[in-house]
Amino acid sequence: MRILILTAALAACACGPATQASVPAEYGYEVVHTYPHDKQAFTEGLFYLDGFLYESTGLEQRSSVRKVRLETGEVVEKIDLPGRYFGEGIINWKDRIIQLTYKTEVGFVYDLATFAVKNEFKYPGEGWALTQDGKRIYMSDGTPQIRVWDPESLRETSRITVSDAGGPVKNVNELEWVKGEIYANIWGTDRIARIDPASGRVLGWIDLAGLLGPDDYVAGENGTDVLNGIAYDAKGDRLFVTGKRWPKLFEIRLVKKSNP
Ligand SMILES: [Ca+2]
């Protein structure tokens, strides 16, 4: 019997290397380009499409959806939300833009070309961010859960729980689908999680500390706020990040940190 137990214990030890392999990789960054960003824009949603950035801004009385020229920051299309709404994540689907609001449980659908409001829809709970993979829409609500939606009906079909070795990851915010992974800003931090959409497991952490330099920070209630906003140009393989009321938007390249 003792031999049997020993054999079982040895077999259990074989799990060691597999556990080690599941430790998320750590990434830093290099800045490839710096672009202007509206320092009044309280960025809540961001995506890239055909040469332009589409951005949603938050705060009551201040919320909008904008189409922005990447190189200059020029706003070429804009719609303001009714003052009671706090705009949150946006994403394109076919000829539409879909937008969440923070606590009002109402989403808006706009015409991608004209920004005309096409319709509204409802969902329960808070709305934080949206992205899509060409088949499904992914929606964050500030919890470790990412909701999976059917893009036509905007109905929930399943959920993903984001976790790493420390357990569920809270404050999952702005999302971006990047080469088969979901990238997510973790609210209130300088970190982006690279998430496996199948398991919810964090595959890697991107550390963006120091991206916005101290000279670009404005202190105070209406000053510079947190990192938020990820957009990916799949054709050009370009990754863009910015933050709430940041004067700059950055194209970055990830740099894997060496293992400790
Ligand atoms: Ca995004």
PDB file of C-alpha atoms and ligand atoms in Angstrom:
ATOM      1  CA  MET A   1       0.000   0.000   0.000  1.00  0.00           C
ATOM      2  CA  ARG A   2       2.820   2.398   0.874  1.00  0.00           C
ATOM      3  CA  ILE A   3       4.354   1.860  -2.562  1.00  0.00           C
ATOM      4  CA  LEU A   4       1.024   2.638  -4.165  1.00  0.00           C
ATOM      5  CA  ILE A   5       0.705   5.902  -2.239  1.00  0.00           C
ATOM      6  CA  LEU A   6       4.282   6.847  -3.141  1.00  0.00           C
ATOM      7  CA  THR A   7       3.577   6.149  -6.794  1.00  0.00           C
ATOM      8  CA  ALA A   8       0.442   8.316  -6.625  1.00  0.00           C
ATOM      9  CA  ALA A   9       2.429  11.125  -4.970  1.00  0.00           C
ATOM     10  CA  LEU A  10       5.109  10.955  -7.674  1.00  0.00           C
ATOM     11  CA  ALA A  11       2.431  11.073 -10.359  1.00  0.00           C
ATOM     12  CA  ALA A  12       0.966  14.185  -8.691  1.00  0.00           C
ATOM     13  CA  CYS A  13       4.429  15.796  -8.717  1.00  0.00           C
ATOM     14  CA  ALA A  14       4.436  15.455 -12.500  1.00  0.00           C
ATOM     15  CA  CYS A  15       1.881  18.289 -12.569  1.00  0.00           C
ATOM     16  CA  GLY A  16       4.621  20.724 -11.489  1.00  0.00           C
ATOM     17  CA  PRO A  17       5.949  21.763 -14.896  1.00  0.00           C
ATOM     18  CA  ALA A  18       2.429  22.174 -16.336  1.00  0.00           C
ATOM     19  CA  THR A  19       1.528  24.556 -13.484  1.00  0.00           C
ATOM     20  CA  GLN A  20       4.705  26.530 -14.124  1.00  0.00           C
ATOM     21  CA  ALA A  21       3.850  26.832 -17.810  1.00  0.00           C
ATOM     22  CA  SER A  22       0.491  28.428 -16.960  1.00  0.00           C
ATOM     23  CA  VAL A  23       2.098  31.441 -15.251  1.00  0.00           C
ATOM     24  CA  PRO A  24       1.123  34.417 -17.431  1.00  0.00           C
ATOM     25  CA  ALA A  25       3.900  35.954 -19.520  1.00  0.00           C
ATOM     26  CA  GLU A  26       4.885  39.549 -18.720  1.00  0.00           C
ATOM     27  CA  TYR A  27       5.183  42.170 -21.445  1.00  0.00           C
ATOM     28  CA  GLY A  28       6.507  45.694 -21.540  1.00  0.00           C
ATOM     29  CA  TYR A  29       6.237  48.004 -24.556  1.00  0.00           C
ATOM     30  CA  GLU A  30       8.015  50.186 -27.077  1.00  0.00           C
ATOM     31  CA  VAL A  31       6.335  53.296 -28.465  1.00  0.00           C
ATOM     32  CA  VAL A  32       6.206  53.094 -32.268  1.00  0.00           C
ATOM     33  CA  HIS A  33       4.273  56.350 -32.903  1.00  0.00           C
ATOM     34  CA  THR A  34       2.659  59.060 -30.827  1.00  0.00           C
ATOM     35  CA  TYR A  35      -0.525  60.727 -32.071  1.00  0.00           C
ATOM     36  CA  PRO A  36      -2.584  63.617 -30.703  1.00  0.00           C
ATOM     37  CA  HIS A  37      -5.660  62.773 -28.602  1.00  0.00           C
ATOM     38  CA  ASP A  38      -8.395  65.137 -27.398  1.00  0.00           C
ATOM     39  CA  LYS A  39      -7.480  65.805 -23.775  1.00  0.00           C
ATOM     40  CA  GLN A  40     -11.155  66.532 -23.030  1.00  0.00           C
ATOM     41  CA  ALA A  41     -12.161  63.045 -24.236  1.00  0.00           C
ATOM     42  CA  PHE A  42     -12.988  60.777 -21.295  1.00  0.00           C
ATOM     43  CA  THR A  43     -12.260  57.674 -23.345  1.00  0.00           C
ATOM     44  CA  GLU A  44     -14.547  54.718 -22.684  1.00  0.00           C
ATOM     45  CA  GLY A  45     -14.503  52.825 -25.971  1.00  0.00           C
ATOM     46  CA  LEU A  46     -12.077  52.685 -28.893  1.00  0.00           C
ATOM     47  CA  PHE A  47     -11.736  50.730 -32.109  1.00  0.00           C
ATOM     48  CA  TYR A  48      -9.971  51.150 -35.461  1.00  0.00           C
ATOM     49  CA  LEU A  49     -11.613  50.775 -38.849  1.00  0.00           C
ATOM     50  CA  ASP A  50     -10.339  51.668 -42.327  1.00  0.00           C
ATOM     51  CA  GLY A  51      -7.950  54.427 -41.333  1.00  0.00           C
ATOM     52  CA  PHE A  52     -10.040  55.995 -38.581  1.00  0.00           C
ATOM     53  CA  LEU A  53     -10.430  55.590 -34.851  1.00  0.00           C
ATOM     54  CA  TYR A  54     -13.924  55.403 -33.426  1.00  0.00           C
ATOM     55  CA  GLU A  55     -14.138  56.606 -29.863  1.00  0.00           C
ATOM     56  CA  SER A  56     -16.815  56.751 -27.213  1.00  0.00           C
ATOM     57  CA  THR A  57     -16.506  59.264 -24.381  1.00  0.00           C
ATOM     58  CA  GLY A  58     -18.169  59.132 -20.975  1.00  0.00           C
ATOM     59  CA  LEU A  59     -19.495  61.291 -18.138  1.00  0.00           C
ATOM     60  CA  GLU A  60     -23.047  62.656 -17.925  1.00  0.00           C
ATOM     61  CA  GLN A  61     -23.588  65.741 -20.123  1.00  0.00           C
ATOM     62  CA  ARG A  62     -20.257  65.040 -21.851  1.00  0.00           C
ATOM     63  CA  SER A  63     -20.765  61.718 -23.619  1.00  0.00           C
ATOM     64  CA  SER A  64     -20.293  61.256 -27.349  1.00  0.00           C
ATOM     65  CA  VAL A  65     -19.349  58.926 -30.168  1.00  0.00           C
ATOM     66  CA  ARG A  66     -16.665  60.240 -32.515  1.00  0.00           C
ATOM     67  CA  LYS A  67     -14.908  59.265 -35.700  1.00  0.00           C
ATOM     68  CA  VAL A  68     -11.357  60.559 -35.458  1.00  0.00           C
ATOM     69  CA  ARG A  69      -8.551  60.887 -37.986  1.00  0.00           C
ATOM     70  CA  LEU A  70      -5.686  58.907 -36.488  1.00  0.00           C
ATOM     71  CA  GLU A  71      -2.805  61.107 -37.651  1.00  0.00           C
ATOM     72  CA  THR A  72      -4.247  64.467 -36.582  1.00  0.00           C
ATOM     73  CA  GLY A  73      -6.855  63.680 -33.930  1.00  0.00           C
ATOM     74  CA  GLU A  74      -9.369  65.659 -36.043  1.00  0.00           C
ATOM     75  CA  VAL A  75     -12.967  64.716 -35.242  1.00  0.00           C
ATOM     76  CA  VAL A  76     -14.684  64.114 -38.584  1.00  0.00           C
ATOM     77  CA  GLU A  77     -18.035  62.825 -37.245  1.00  0.00           C
ATOM     78  CA  LYS A  78     -19.620  63.154 -33.822  1.00  0.00           C
ATOM     79  CA  ILE A  79     -22.879  62.609 -32.020  1.00  0.00           C
ATOM     80  CA  ASP A  80     -23.572  63.726 -28.456  1.00  0.00           C
ATOM     81  CA  LEU A  81     -25.642  61.543 -26.152  1.00  0.00           C
ATOM     82  CA  PRO A  82     -28.640  62.872 -24.235  1.00  0.00           C
ATOM     83  CA  GLY A  83     -27.241  64.388 -21.029  1.00  0.00           C
ATOM     84  CA  ARG A  84     -28.465  61.696 -18.657  1.00  0.00           C
ATOM     85  CA  TYR A  85     -26.392  58.992 -20.327  1.00  0.00           C
ATOM     86  CA  PHE A  86     -22.790  58.115 -19.508  1.00  0.00           C
ATOM     87  CA  GLY A  87     -21.351  56.619 -22.688  1.00  0.00           C
ATOM     88  CA  GLU A  88     -19.294  53.447 -22.444  1.00  0.00           C
ATOM     89  CA  GLY A  89     -17.896  50.827 -24.835  1.00  0.00           C
ATOM     90  CA  ILE A  90     -18.440  50.833 -28.585  1.00  0.00           C
ATOM     91  CA  ILE A  91     -17.898  48.371 -31.419  1.00  0.00           C
ATOM     92  CA  ASN A  92     -18.766  48.087 -35.094  1.00  0.00           C
ATOM     93  CA  TRP A  93     -20.959  45.359 -36.486  1.00  0.00           C
ATOM     94  CA  LYS A  94     -21.596  45.424 -40.242  1.00  0.00           C
ATOM     95  CA  ASP A  95     -22.990  48.908 -41.032  1.00  0.00           C
ATOM     96  CA  ARG A  96     -23.621  49.750 -37.375  1.00  0.00           C
ATOM     97  CA  ILE A  97     -21.930  51.067 -34.255  1.00  0.00           C
ATOM     98  CA  ILE A  98     -23.155  49.607 -30.985  1.00  0.00           C
ATOM     99  CA  GLN A  99     -22.648  51.552 -27.753  1.00  0.00           C
ATOM    100  CA  LEU A 100     -23.165  50.776 -24.077  1.00  0.00           C
ATOM    101  CA  THR A 101     -24.050  53.168 -21.265  1.00  0.00           C
ATOM    102  CA  TYR A 102     -22.675  52.893 -17.757  1.00  0.00           C
ATOM    103  CA  LYS A 103     -25.577  52.346 -15.328  1.00  0.00           C
ATOM    104  CA  THR A 104     -28.688  53.105 -17.370  1.00  0.00           C
ATOM    105  CA  GLU A 105     -29.028  49.602 -18.895  1.00  0.00           C
ATOM    106  CA  VAL A 106     -29.613  51.049 -22.359  1.00  0.00           C
ATOM    107  CA  GLY A 107     -27.491  50.600 -25.445  1.00  0.00           C
ATOM    108  CA  PHE A 108     -27.602  52.546 -28.709  1.00  0.00           C
ATOM    109  CA  VAL A 109     -27.186  51.406 -32.288  1.00  0.00           C
ATOM    110  CA  TYR A 110     -25.916  54.000 -34.799  1.00  0.00           C
ATOM    111  CA  ASP A 111     -25.445  54.003 -38.532  1.00  0.00           C
ATOM    112  CA  LEU A 112     -21.681  53.573 -39.047  1.00  0.00           C
ATOM    113  CA  ALA A 113     -21.583  56.049 -41.948  1.00  0.00           C
ATOM    114  CA  THR A 114     -23.925  58.810 -40.739  1.00  0.00           C
ATOM    115  CA  PHE A 115     -23.986  58.290 -36.932  1.00  0.00           C
ATOM    116  CA  ALA A 116     -27.793  58.468 -37.070  1.00  0.00           C
ATOM    117  CA  VAL A 117     -29.417  56.590 -34.166  1.00  0.00           C
ATOM    118  CA  LYS A 118     -31.042  53.438 -35.547  1.00  0.00           C
ATOM    119  CA  ASN A 119     -32.411  51.975 -32.317  1.00  0.00           C
ATOM    120  CA  GLU A 120     -31.943  51.307 -28.621  1.00  0.00           C
ATOM    121  CA  PHE A 121     -31.702  48.023 -26.736  1.00  0.00           C
ATOM    122  CA  LYS A 122     -31.657  46.898 -23.122  1.00  0.00           C
ATOM    123  CA  TYR A 123     -29.345  44.725 -21.048  1.00  0.00           C
ATOM    124  CA  PRO A 124     -29.116  44.131 -17.294  1.00  0.00           C
ATOM    125  CA  GLY A 125     -26.388  45.605 -15.085  1.00  0.00           C
ATOM    126  CA  GLU A 126     -23.537  47.955 -15.851  1.00  0.00           C
ATOM    127  CA  GLY A 127     -22.019  48.423 -19.291  1.00  0.00           C
ATOM    128  CA  TRP A 128     -18.245  48.904 -19.568  1.00  0.00           C
ATOM    129  CA  ALA A 129     -16.784  47.772 -22.900  1.00  0.00           C
ATOM    130  CA  LEU A 130     -17.358  45.948 -26.194  1.00  0.00           C
ATOM    131  CA  THR A 131     -15.313  44.161 -28.831  1.00  0.00           C
ATOM    132  CA  GLN A 132     -16.028  41.557 -31.525  1.00  0.00           C
ATOM    133  CA  ASP A 133     -14.259  38.717 -33.340  1.00  0.00           C
ATOM    134  CA  GLY A 134     -16.310  38.682 -36.554  1.00  0.00           C
ATOM    135  CA  LYS A 135     -18.802  36.194 -35.100  1.00  0.00           C
ATOM    136  CA  ARG A 136     -19.589  37.278 -31.567  1.00  0.00           C
ATOM    137  CA  ILE A 137     -19.611  40.440 -29.495  1.00  0.00           C
ATOM    138  CA  TYR A 138     -17.849  40.465 -26.118  1.00  0.00           C
ATOM    139  CA  MET A 139     -19.088  42.775 -23.379  1.00  0.00           C
ATOM    140  CA  SER A 140     -17.496  43.674 -20.036  1.00  0.00           C
ATOM    141  CA  ASP A 141     -19.355  44.996 -17.008  1.00  0.00           C
ATOM    142  CA  GLY A 142     -16.563  45.664 -14.489  1.00  0.00           C
ATOM    143  CA  THR A 143     -16.727  42.198 -12.961  1.00  0.00           C
ATOM    144  CA  PRO A 144     -14.500  39.230 -13.900  1.00  0.00           C
ATOM    145  CA  GLN A 145     -17.240  38.138 -16.317  1.00  0.00           C
ATOM    146  CA  ILE A 146     -17.192  38.876 -20.022  1.00  0.00           C
ATOM    147  CA  ARG A 147     -20.598  38.365 -21.607  1.00  0.00           C
ATOM    148  CA  VAL A 148     -20.771  36.832 -25.079  1.00  0.00           C
ATOM    149  CA  TRP A 149     -23.526  38.281 -27.278  1.00  0.00           C
ATOM    150  CA  ASP A 150     -25.090  37.314 -30.544  1.00  0.00           C
ATOM    151  CA  PRO A 151     -24.237  40.387 -32.674  1.00  0.00           C
ATOM    152  CA  GLU A 152     -27.589  40.535 -34.466  1.00  0.00           C
ATOM    153  CA  SER A 153     -29.958  40.070 -31.531  1.00  0.00           C
ATOM    154  CA  LEU A 154     -27.570  41.566 -28.925  1.00  0.00           C
ATOM    155  CA  ARG A 155     -28.701  38.770 -26.612  1.00  0.00           C
ATOM    156  CA  GLU A 156     -26.319  36.997 -24.257  1.00  0.00           C
ATOM    157  CA  THR A 157     -25.361  33.459 -25.295  1.00  0.00           C
ATOM    158  CA  SER A 158     -22.639  32.608 -22.730  1.00  0.00           C
ATOM    159  CA  ARG A 159     -20.069  34.069 -20.351  1.00  0.00           C
ATOM    160  CA  ILE A 160     -16.326  33.916 -19.820  1.00  0.00           C
ATOM    161  CA  THR A 161     -14.799  34.288 -16.348  1.00  0.00           C
ATOM    162  CA  VAL A 162     -11.430  36.040 -16.467  1.00  0.00           C
ATOM    163  CA  SER A 163      -8.920  34.535 -14.044  1.00  0.00           C
ATOM    164  CA  ASP A 164      -5.231  34.171 -13.382  1.00  0.00           C
ATOM    165  CA  ALA A 165      -3.306  32.327 -10.693  1.00  0.00           C
ATOM    166  CA  GLY A 166      -4.690  34.718  -8.068  1.00  0.00           C
ATOM    167  CA  GLY A 167      -8.304  33.858  -8.977  1.00  0.00           C
ATOM    168  CA  PRO A 168     -10.948  35.904 -10.800  1.00  0.00           C
ATOM    169  CA  VAL A 169      -9.723  39.238 -12.204  1.00  0.00           C
ATOM    170  CA  LYS A 170     -11.993  42.161 -11.321  1.00  0.00           C
ATOM    171  CA  ASN A 171     -12.494  45.510 -13.082  1.00  0.00           C
ATOM    172  CA  VAL A 172     -12.194  44.112 -16.606  1.00  0.00           C
ATOM    173  CA  ASN A 173     -12.690  47.235 -18.711  1.00  0.00           C
ATOM    174  CA  GLU A 174     -11.948  48.297 -22.321  1.00  0.00           C
ATOM    175  CA  LEU A 175     -11.676  45.299 -24.627  1.00  0.00           C
ATOM    176  CA  GLU A 176     -10.028  44.528 -27.932  1.00  0.00           C
ATOM    177  CA  TRP A 177      -9.936  41.360 -30.015  1.00  0.00           C
ATOM    178  CA  VAL A 178      -6.298  40.859 -31.084  1.00  0.00           C
ATOM    179  CA  LYS A 179      -5.205  37.783 -33.041  1.00  0.00           C
ATOM    180  CA  GLY A 180      -7.455  35.294 -31.271  1.00  0.00           C
ATOM    181  CA  GLU A 181      -7.124  36.803 -27.793  1.00  0.00           C
ATOM    182  CA  ILE A 182      -9.146  39.359 -25.858  1.00  0.00           C
ATOM    183  CA  TYR A 183      -7.064  42.237 -24.548  1.00  0.00           C
ATOM    184  CA  ALA A 184      -8.595  44.011 -21.545  1.00  0.00           C
ATOM    185  CA  ASN A 185      -7.607  47.122 -19.615  1.00  0.00           C
ATOM    186  CA  ILE A 186      -7.931  46.469 -15.919  1.00  0.00           C
ATOM    187  CA  TRP A 187      -9.565  49.602 -14.583  1.00  0.00           C
ATOM    188  CA  GLY A 188      -7.463  51.725 -12.255  1.00  0.00           C
ATOM    189  CA  THR A 189      -4.202  50.037 -13.268  1.00  0.00           C
ATOM    190  CA  ASP A 190      -1.574  50.404 -15.997  1.00  0.00           C
ATOM    191  CA  ARG A 191      -2.086  46.808 -16.995  1.00  0.00           C
ATOM    192  CA  ILE A 192      -3.740  45.025 -19.913  1.00  0.00           C
ATOM    193  CA  ALA A 193      -4.644  41.338 -19.607  1.00  0.00           C
ATOM    194  CA  ARG A 194      -4.255  39.032 -22.620  1.00  0.00           C
ATOM    195  CA  ILE A 195      -7.142  36.627 -22.197  1.00  0.00           C
ATOM    196  CA  ASP A 196      -7.784  33.224 -23.747  1.00  0.00           C
ATOM    197  CA  PRO A 197     -11.421  33.543 -24.901  1.00  0.00           C
ATOM    198  CA  ALA A 198     -12.017  29.800 -24.572  1.00  0.00           C
ATOM    199  CA  SER A 199     -11.035  29.445 -20.910  1.00  0.00           C
ATOM    200  CA  GLY A 200     -10.948  33.031 -19.631  1.00  0.00           C
ATOM    201  CA  ARG A 201      -7.413  32.392 -18.411  1.00  0.00           C
ATOM    202  CA  VAL A 202      -4.994  35.312 -18.484  1.00  0.00           C
ATOM    203  CA  LEU A 203      -2.191  34.277 -20.844  1.00  0.00           C
ATOM    204  CA  GLY A 204      -0.113  37.390 -20.323  1.00  0.00           C
ATOM    205  CA  TRP A 205       0.033  40.780 -18.651  1.00  0.00           C
ATOM    206  CA  ILE A 206       1.100  43.948 -20.466  1.00  0.00           C
ATOM    207  CA  ASP A 207       2.617  46.533 -18.134  1.00  0.00           C
ATOM    208  CA  LEU A 208       2.131  50.063 -19.521  1.00  0.00           C
ATOM    209  CA  ALA A 209       3.485  51.933 -16.490  1.00  0.00           C
ATOM    210  CA  GLY A 210       5.157  55.173 -17.552  1.00  0.00           C
ATOM    211  CA  LEU A 211       3.517  55.277 -20.989  1.00  0.00           C
ATOM    212  CA  LEU A 212       2.112  58.769 -20.434  1.00  0.00           C
ATOM    213  CA  GLY A 213       5.039  60.797 -19.132  1.00  0.00           C
ATOM    214  CA  PRO A 214       4.784  63.088 -16.067  1.00  0.00           C
ATOM    215  CA  ASP A 215       4.901  66.212 -18.281  1.00  0.00           C
ATOM    216  CA  ASP A 216       1.607  65.148 -19.883  1.00  0.00           C
ATOM    217  CA  TYR A 217      -0.198  64.636 -16.579  1.00  0.00           C
ATOM    218  CA  VAL A 218      -2.628  67.270 -15.371  1.00  0.00           C
ATOM    219  CA  ALA A 219      -3.601  66.917 -11.721  1.00  0.00           C
ATOM    220  CA  GLY A 220      -7.032  67.645 -10.290  1.00  0.00           C
ATOM    221  CA  GLU A 221     -10.657  66.657 -10.583  1.00  0.00           C
ATOM    222  CA  ASN A 222     -10.863  67.336 -14.319  1.00  0.00           C
ATOM    223  CA  GLY A 223      -7.307  66.255 -15.014  1.00  0.00           C
ATOM    224  CA  THR A 224      -5.669  63.196 -16.470  1.00  0.00           C
ATOM    225  CA  ASP A 225      -7.420  59.957 -15.645  1.00  0.00           C
ATOM    226  CA  VAL A 226      -6.638  56.255 -16.084  1.00  0.00           C
ATOM    227  CA  LEU A 227      -5.337  54.222 -18.993  1.00  0.00           C
ATOM    228  CA  ASN A 228      -8.351  53.156 -21.066  1.00  0.00           C
ATOM    229  CA  GLY A 229      -8.821  52.442 -24.734  1.00  0.00           C
ATOM    230  CA  ILE A 230      -7.321  49.735 -26.911  1.00  0.00           C
ATOM    231  CA  ALA A 231      -7.713  49.572 -30.686  1.00  0.00           C
ATOM    232  CA  TYR A 232      -6.149  47.124 -33.134  1.00  0.00           C
ATOM    233  CA  ASP A 233      -5.580  47.565 -36.860  1.00  0.00           C
ATOM    234  CA  ALA A 234      -5.568  43.936 -37.982  1.00  0.00           C
ATOM    235  CA  LYS A 235      -4.429  44.672 -41.562  1.00  0.00           C
ATOM    236  CA  GLY A 236      -1.487  46.814 -40.457  1.00  0.00           C
ATOM    237  CA  ASP A 237      -0.878  44.827 -37.229  1.00  0.00           C
ATOM    238  CA  ARG A 238      -0.871  48.050 -35.233  1.00  0.00           C
ATOM    239  CA  LEU A 239      -1.902  48.277 -31.582  1.00  0.00           C
ATOM    240  CA  PHE A 240      -3.121  51.611 -30.202  1.00  0.00           C
ATOM    241  CA  VAL A 241      -3.704  52.606 -26.592  1.00  0.00           C
ATOM    242  CA  THR A 242      -4.747  55.805 -24.834  1.00  0.00           C
ATOM    243  CA  GLY A 243      -6.428  56.962 -21.636  1.00  0.00           C
ATOM    244  CA  LYS A 244      -9.166  59.164 -20.235  1.00  0.00           C
ATOM    245  CA  ARG A 245      -8.254  62.803 -20.945  1.00  0.00           C
ATOM    246  CA  TRP A 246      -4.823  61.793 -22.190  1.00  0.00           C
ATOM    247  CA  PRO A 247      -3.338  64.308 -24.671  1.00  0.00           C
ATOM    248  CA  LYS A 248      -1.700  61.477 -26.594  1.00  0.00           C
ATOM    249  CA  LEU A 249      -2.560  58.176 -28.208  1.00  0.00           C
ATOM    250  CA  PHE A 250       0.219  55.673 -28.696  1.00  0.00           C
ATOM    251  CA  GLU A 251       0.957  52.937 -31.176  1.00  0.00           C
ATOM    252  CA  ILE A 252       2.916  50.400 -29.166  1.00  0.00           C
ATOM    253  CA  ARG A 253       4.798  47.187 -29.792  1.00  0.00           C
ATOM    254  CA  LEU A 254       4.876  44.559 -27.051  1.00  0.00           C
ATOM    255  CA  VAL A 255       8.217  43.456 -25.666  1.00  0.00           C
ATOM    256  CA  LYS A 256       8.303  40.216 -23.722  1.00  0.00           C
ATOM    257  CA  LYS A 257      10.063  40.562 -20.396  1.00  0.00           C
ATOM    258  CA  SER A 258      12.605  37.924 -19.511  1.00  0.00           C
ATOM    259  CA  ASN A 259      11.462  35.394 -16.931  1.00  0.00           C
ATOM    260  CA  PRO A 260      12.574  36.194 -13.398  1.00  0.00           C
TER     261      PRO A 260
HETATM  262 CA    CA B   1     -11.414  48.487 -28.018  1.00  0.00          CA
END
